[in-house]
PDB file of C-alpha atoms in Angstrom:
ATOM      1  CA  MET A   1     136.554-130.106 -45.718  1.00  0.00           C
ATOM      2  CA  ALA A   2     138.758-132.253 -47.580  1.00  0.00           C
ATOM      3  CA  THR A   3     140.517-135.431 -46.670  1.00  0.00           C
ATOM      4  CA  ILE A   4     143.911-136.903 -47.799  1.00  0.00           C
ATOM      5  CA  SER A   5     144.473-140.478 -46.298  1.00  0.00           C
ATOM      6  CA  ILE A   6     148.138-141.706 -46.641  1.00  0.00           C
ATOM      7  CA  THR A   7     148.934-144.948 -46.080  1.00  0.00           C
ATOM      8  CA  ARG A   8     152.221-146.362 -44.935  1.00  0.00           C
ATOM      9  CA  PRO A   9     152.945-150.456 -45.261  1.00  0.00           C
ATOM     10  CA  ARG A  10     154.984-152.041 -42.859  1.00  0.00           C
ATOM     11  CA  GLU A  11     158.452-152.219 -44.083  1.00  0.00           C
ATOM     12  CA  ILE A  12     162.058-152.958 -42.810  1.00  0.00           C
ATOM     13  CA  ASN A  13     163.994-149.993 -44.961  1.00  0.00           C
ATOM     14  CA  ASN A  14     163.025-146.636 -42.810  1.00  0.00           C
ATOM     15  CA  SER A  15     161.340-148.561 -39.842  1.00  0.00           C
ATOM     16  CA  LEU A  16     162.739-146.981 -37.235  1.00  0.00           C
ATOM     17  CA  ARG A  17     161.973-143.629 -38.796  1.00  0.00           C
ATOM     18  CA  ASP A  18     158.941-141.746 -39.514  1.00  0.00           C
ATOM     19  CA  TYR A  19     158.361-140.461 -43.252  1.00  0.00           C
ATOM     20  CA  ILE A  20     157.197-136.611 -42.632  1.00  0.00           C
ATOM     21  CA  ILE A  21     154.508-135.831 -44.882  1.00  0.00           C
ATOM     22  CA  PHE A  22     154.128-131.725 -46.748  1.00  0.00           C
ATOM     23  CA  ILE A  23     150.968-130.681 -48.362  1.00  0.00           C
ATOM     24  CA  ASP A  24     151.437-127.517 -50.658  1.00  0.00           C
ATOM     25  CA  GLY A  25     154.989-127.177 -48.929  1.00  0.00           C
ATOM     26  CA  HIS A  26     154.108-126.858 -45.452  1.00  0.00           C
ATOM     27  CA  LYS A  27     154.690-129.526 -42.977  1.00  0.00           C
ATOM     28  CA  ALA A  28     151.299-131.576 -42.534  1.00  0.00           C
ATOM     29  CA  GLY A  29     152.598-134.142 -40.062  1.00  0.00           C
ATOM     30  CA  ASN A  30     154.711-137.489 -39.674  1.00  0.00           C
ATOM     31  CA  ILE A  31     153.606-141.303 -40.631  1.00  0.00           C
ATOM     32  CA  ALA A  32     155.296-143.929 -38.740  1.00  0.00           C
ATOM     33  CA  ASN A  33     155.657-147.569 -40.039  1.00  0.00           C
ATOM     34  CA  GLY A  34     152.656-149.612 -40.642  1.00  0.00           C
ATOM     35  CA  LYS A  35     150.444-146.922 -40.172  1.00  0.00           C
ATOM     36  CA  THR A  36     147.561-144.989 -41.880  1.00  0.00           C
ATOM     37  CA  LYS A  37     146.960-140.994 -41.120  1.00  0.00           C
ATOM     38  CA  ASP A  38     144.373-138.543 -42.312  1.00  0.00           C
ATOM     39  CA  PHE A  39     145.173-135.118 -43.229  1.00  0.00           C
ATOM     40  CA  GLU A  40     142.379-132.460 -43.515  1.00  0.00           C
ATOM     41  CA  THR A  41     142.735-129.945 -46.115  1.00  0.00           C
ATOM     42  CA  THR A  42     140.522-127.888 -48.350  1.00  0.00           C
ATOM     43  CA  PRO A  43     139.301-128.908 -51.647  1.00  0.00           C
ATOM     44  CA  GLY A  44     141.237-127.948 -54.629  1.00  0.00           C
ATOM     45  CA  VAL A  45     144.434-128.928 -56.427  1.00  0.00           C
ATOM     46  CA  HIS A  46     147.263-129.850 -53.994  1.00  0.00           C
ATOM     47  CA  LEU A  47     150.694-130.957 -54.193  1.00  0.00           C
ATOM     48  CA  ILE A  48     152.100-133.904 -51.691  1.00  0.00           C
ATOM     49  CA  THR A  49     155.196-134.979 -50.690  1.00  0.00           C
ATOM     50  CA  ALA A  50     156.733-137.365 -48.475  1.00  0.00           C
ATOM     51  CA  LYS A  51     160.515-136.712 -47.222  1.00  0.00           C
ATOM     52  CA  ILE A  52     162.721-138.863 -44.978  1.00  0.00           C
ATOM     53  CA  ASP A  53     166.235-136.791 -44.126  1.00  0.00           C
ATOM     54  CA  TRP A  54     167.493-135.105 -47.235  1.00  0.00           C
ATOM     55  CA  CYS A  55     165.556-138.362 -49.358  1.00  0.00           C
ATOM     56  CA  SER A  56     161.954-137.859 -50.740  1.00  0.00           C
ATOM     57  CA  SER A  57     159.355-138.659 -52.731  1.00  0.00           C
ATOM     58  CA  PRO A  58     158.282-137.063 -56.076  1.00  0.00           C
ATOM     59  CA  ASP A  59     155.952-134.484 -56.025  1.00  0.00           C
ATOM     60  CA  THR A  60     152.511-136.206 -56.600  1.00  0.00           C
ATOM     61  CA  THR A  61     149.310-133.504 -57.834  1.00  0.00           C
ATOM     62  CA  ILE A  62     146.125-134.287 -56.354  1.00  0.00           C
ATOM     63  CA  THR A  63     142.776-133.198 -57.182  1.00  0.00           C
ATOM     64  CA  ILE A  64     140.019-133.541 -54.403  1.00  0.00           C
ATOM     65  CA  ARG A  65     136.349-132.071 -54.076  1.00  0.00           C
ATOM     66  CA  ASP A  66     134.541-131.275 -51.184  1.00  0.00           C
ATOM     67  CA  ASN A  67     133.824-134.451 -48.779  1.00  0.00           C
ATOM     68  CA  GLU A  68     136.182-136.491 -50.619  1.00  0.00           C
ATOM     69  CA  THR A  69     138.832-138.812 -49.809  1.00  0.00           C
ATOM     70  CA  LYS A  70     141.744-139.177 -51.475  1.00  0.00           C
ATOM     71  CA  ILE A  71     144.017-142.707 -50.776  1.00  0.00           C
ATOM     72  CA  LEU A  72     147.640-142.523 -50.909  1.00  0.00           C
ATOM     73  CA  LYS A  73     150.189-145.014 -50.294  1.00  0.00           C
ATOM     74  CA  VAL A  74     153.879-143.977 -49.451  1.00  0.00           C
ATOM     75  CA  GLY A  75     156.612-146.673 -49.412  1.00  0.00           C
ATOM     76  CA  GLY A  76     160.322-147.064 -49.553  1.00  0.00           C
ATOM     77  CA  PHE A  77     161.931-147.361 -52.922  1.00  0.00           C
ATOM     78  CA  LYS A  78     161.036-149.667 -55.801  1.00  0.00           C
ATOM     79  CA  ASN A  79     161.704-152.839 -54.744  1.00  0.00           C
ATOM     80  CA  GLY A  80     163.580-151.621 -51.954  1.00  0.00           C
ATOM     81  CA  LYS A  81     161.609-154.621 -49.564  1.00  0.00           C
ATOM     82  CA  PHE A  82     164.051-157.249 -51.610  1.00  0.00           C
ATOM     83  CA  ILE A  83     167.028-155.545 -52.566  1.00  0.00           C
ATOM     84  CA  MET A  84     168.232-155.047 -49.153  1.00  0.00           C
ATOM     85  CA  PRO A  85     167.630-157.979 -47.465  1.00  0.00           C
ATOM     86  CA  ILE A  86     169.216-159.748 -50.544  1.00  0.00           C
ATOM     87  CA  GLY A  87     172.448-157.811 -49.981  1.00  0.00           C
ATOM     88  CA  LEU A  88     172.156-158.367 -46.401  1.00  0.00           C
ATOM     89  CA  GLY A  89     172.119-161.760 -47.121  1.00  0.00           C
ATOM     90  CA  ILE A  90     175.185-161.699 -49.353  1.00  0.00           C
ATOM     91  CA  PHE A  91     176.924-159.665 -46.893  1.00  0.00           C
ATOM     92  CA  VAL A  92     176.904-162.648 -44.475  1.00  0.00           C
ATOM     93  CA  LEU A  93     177.213-165.132 -47.184  1.00  0.00           C
ATOM     94  CA  HIS A  94     180.569-163.359 -47.886  1.00  0.00           C
ATOM     95  CA  PHE A  95     181.679-164.114 -44.153  1.00  0.00           C
ATOM     96  CA  VAL A  96     180.711-167.827 -44.259  1.00  0.00           C
ATOM     97  CA  VAL A  97     182.415-168.723 -47.542  1.00  0.00           C
ATOM     98  CA  SER A  98     185.704-166.730 -46.510  1.00  0.00           C
ATOM     99  CA  TYR A  99     185.677-168.227 -42.852  1.00  0.00           C
ATOM    100  CA  PHE A 100     185.291-172.174 -44.556  1.00  0.00           C
ATOM    101  CA  PHE A 101     186.494-171.979 -47.636  1.00  0.00           C
ATOM    102  CA  ASP A 102     188.735-168.839 -47.585  1.00  0.00           C
ATOM    103  CA  ILE A 103     187.385-166.994 -50.582  1.00  0.00           C
ATOM    104  CA  LYS A 104     188.335-163.726 -49.823  1.00  0.00           C
ATOM    105  CA  TYR A 105     186.591-161.879 -52.800  1.00  0.00           C
ATOM    106  CA  THR A 106     182.691-162.763 -52.408  1.00  0.00           C
ATOM    107  CA  LEU A 107     182.613-159.227 -50.970  1.00  0.00           C
ATOM    108  CA  PHE A 108     182.703-157.892 -54.808  1.00  0.00           C
ATOM    109  CA  LEU A 109     179.321-159.052 -55.174  1.00  0.00           C
ATOM    110  CA  LEU A 110     177.712-156.039 -53.235  1.00  0.00           C
ATOM    111  CA  THR A 111     179.134-154.150 -55.408  1.00  0.00           C
ATOM    112  CA  PRO A 112     175.979-153.272 -57.475  1.00  0.00           C
ATOM    113  CA  PHE A 113     173.853-152.990 -54.073  1.00  0.00           C
ATOM    114  CA  PHE A 114     176.319-150.121 -53.296  1.00  0.00           C
ATOM    115  CA  ILE A 115     176.220-148.389 -56.259  1.00  0.00           C
ATOM    116  CA  LEU A 116     172.289-148.615 -56.263  1.00  0.00           C
ATOM    117  CA  LEU A 117     172.414-147.050 -52.317  1.00  0.00           C
ATOM    118  CA  ILE A 118     174.658-144.661 -53.478  1.00  0.00           C
ATOM    119  CA  TYR A 119     172.274-143.496 -56.440  1.00  0.00           C
ATOM    120  CA  TYR A 120     169.503-143.228 -54.150  1.00  0.00           C
ATOM    121  CA  LEU A 121     171.039-140.961 -51.326  1.00  0.00           C
ATOM    122  CA  THR A 122     172.413-138.596 -54.168  1.00  0.00           C
ATOM    123  CA  LEU A 123     170.986-138.350 -57.669  1.00  0.00           C
ATOM    124  CA  GLY A 124     167.966-140.385 -57.038  1.00  0.00           C
ATOM    125  CA  ARG A 125     167.366-139.012 -53.655  1.00  0.00           C
ATOM    126  CA  LYS A 126     164.278-137.637 -54.869  1.00  0.00           C
ATOM    127  CA  HIS A 127     162.859-140.998 -56.028  1.00  0.00           C
ATOM    128  CA  TYR A 128     163.782-142.457 -52.680  1.00  0.00           C
ATOM    129  CA  LEU A 129     160.086-142.977 -51.689  1.00  0.00           C
ATOM    130  CA  THR A 130     157.172-143.795 -53.926  1.00  0.00           C
ATOM    131  CA  LEU A 131     153.991-141.587 -53.448  1.00  0.00           C
ATOM    132  CA  GLU A 132     151.074-142.949 -55.206  1.00  0.00           C
ATOM    133  CA  GLU A 133     147.543-142.500 -55.436  1.00  0.00           C
ATOM    134  CA  GLN A 134     145.525-145.417 -54.693  1.00  0.00           C
ATOM    135  CA  LYS A 135     141.994-146.394 -56.797  1.00  0.00           C
ATOM    136  CA  ILE A 136     139.297-146.809 -54.827  1.00  0.00           C
ATOM    137  CA  SER A 137     137.317-150.072 -56.308  1.00  0.00           C
TER     138      SER A 137
END
């Protein structure tokens, strides 16, 4: 048998939800935030996909030999660990600035974040998650 080991680092984004792992179009299992899970499979070429709700990762094709372990890393969208906290910070800043200085237009600074989020939830939904093979050194 061959093993596909998938690691999900601890992230703020999607931390309360599991990612569903598909191998060759069949549900192989779930992976929780900050966990690593091994999936037994047959040697050969396999198509791996991670999903969360209606969003997913791009399909990743791997070739695995008998008694080999391939390590993959799954995570949120590129730079999501920076973008979402910055957006939240601007949101909080808006309320502080509007309360103390009576400036009402700081909420418009969130426009790029909303556009990015709308993109990942619609057109970019197949790129919401990242799934990449890790090189063993």
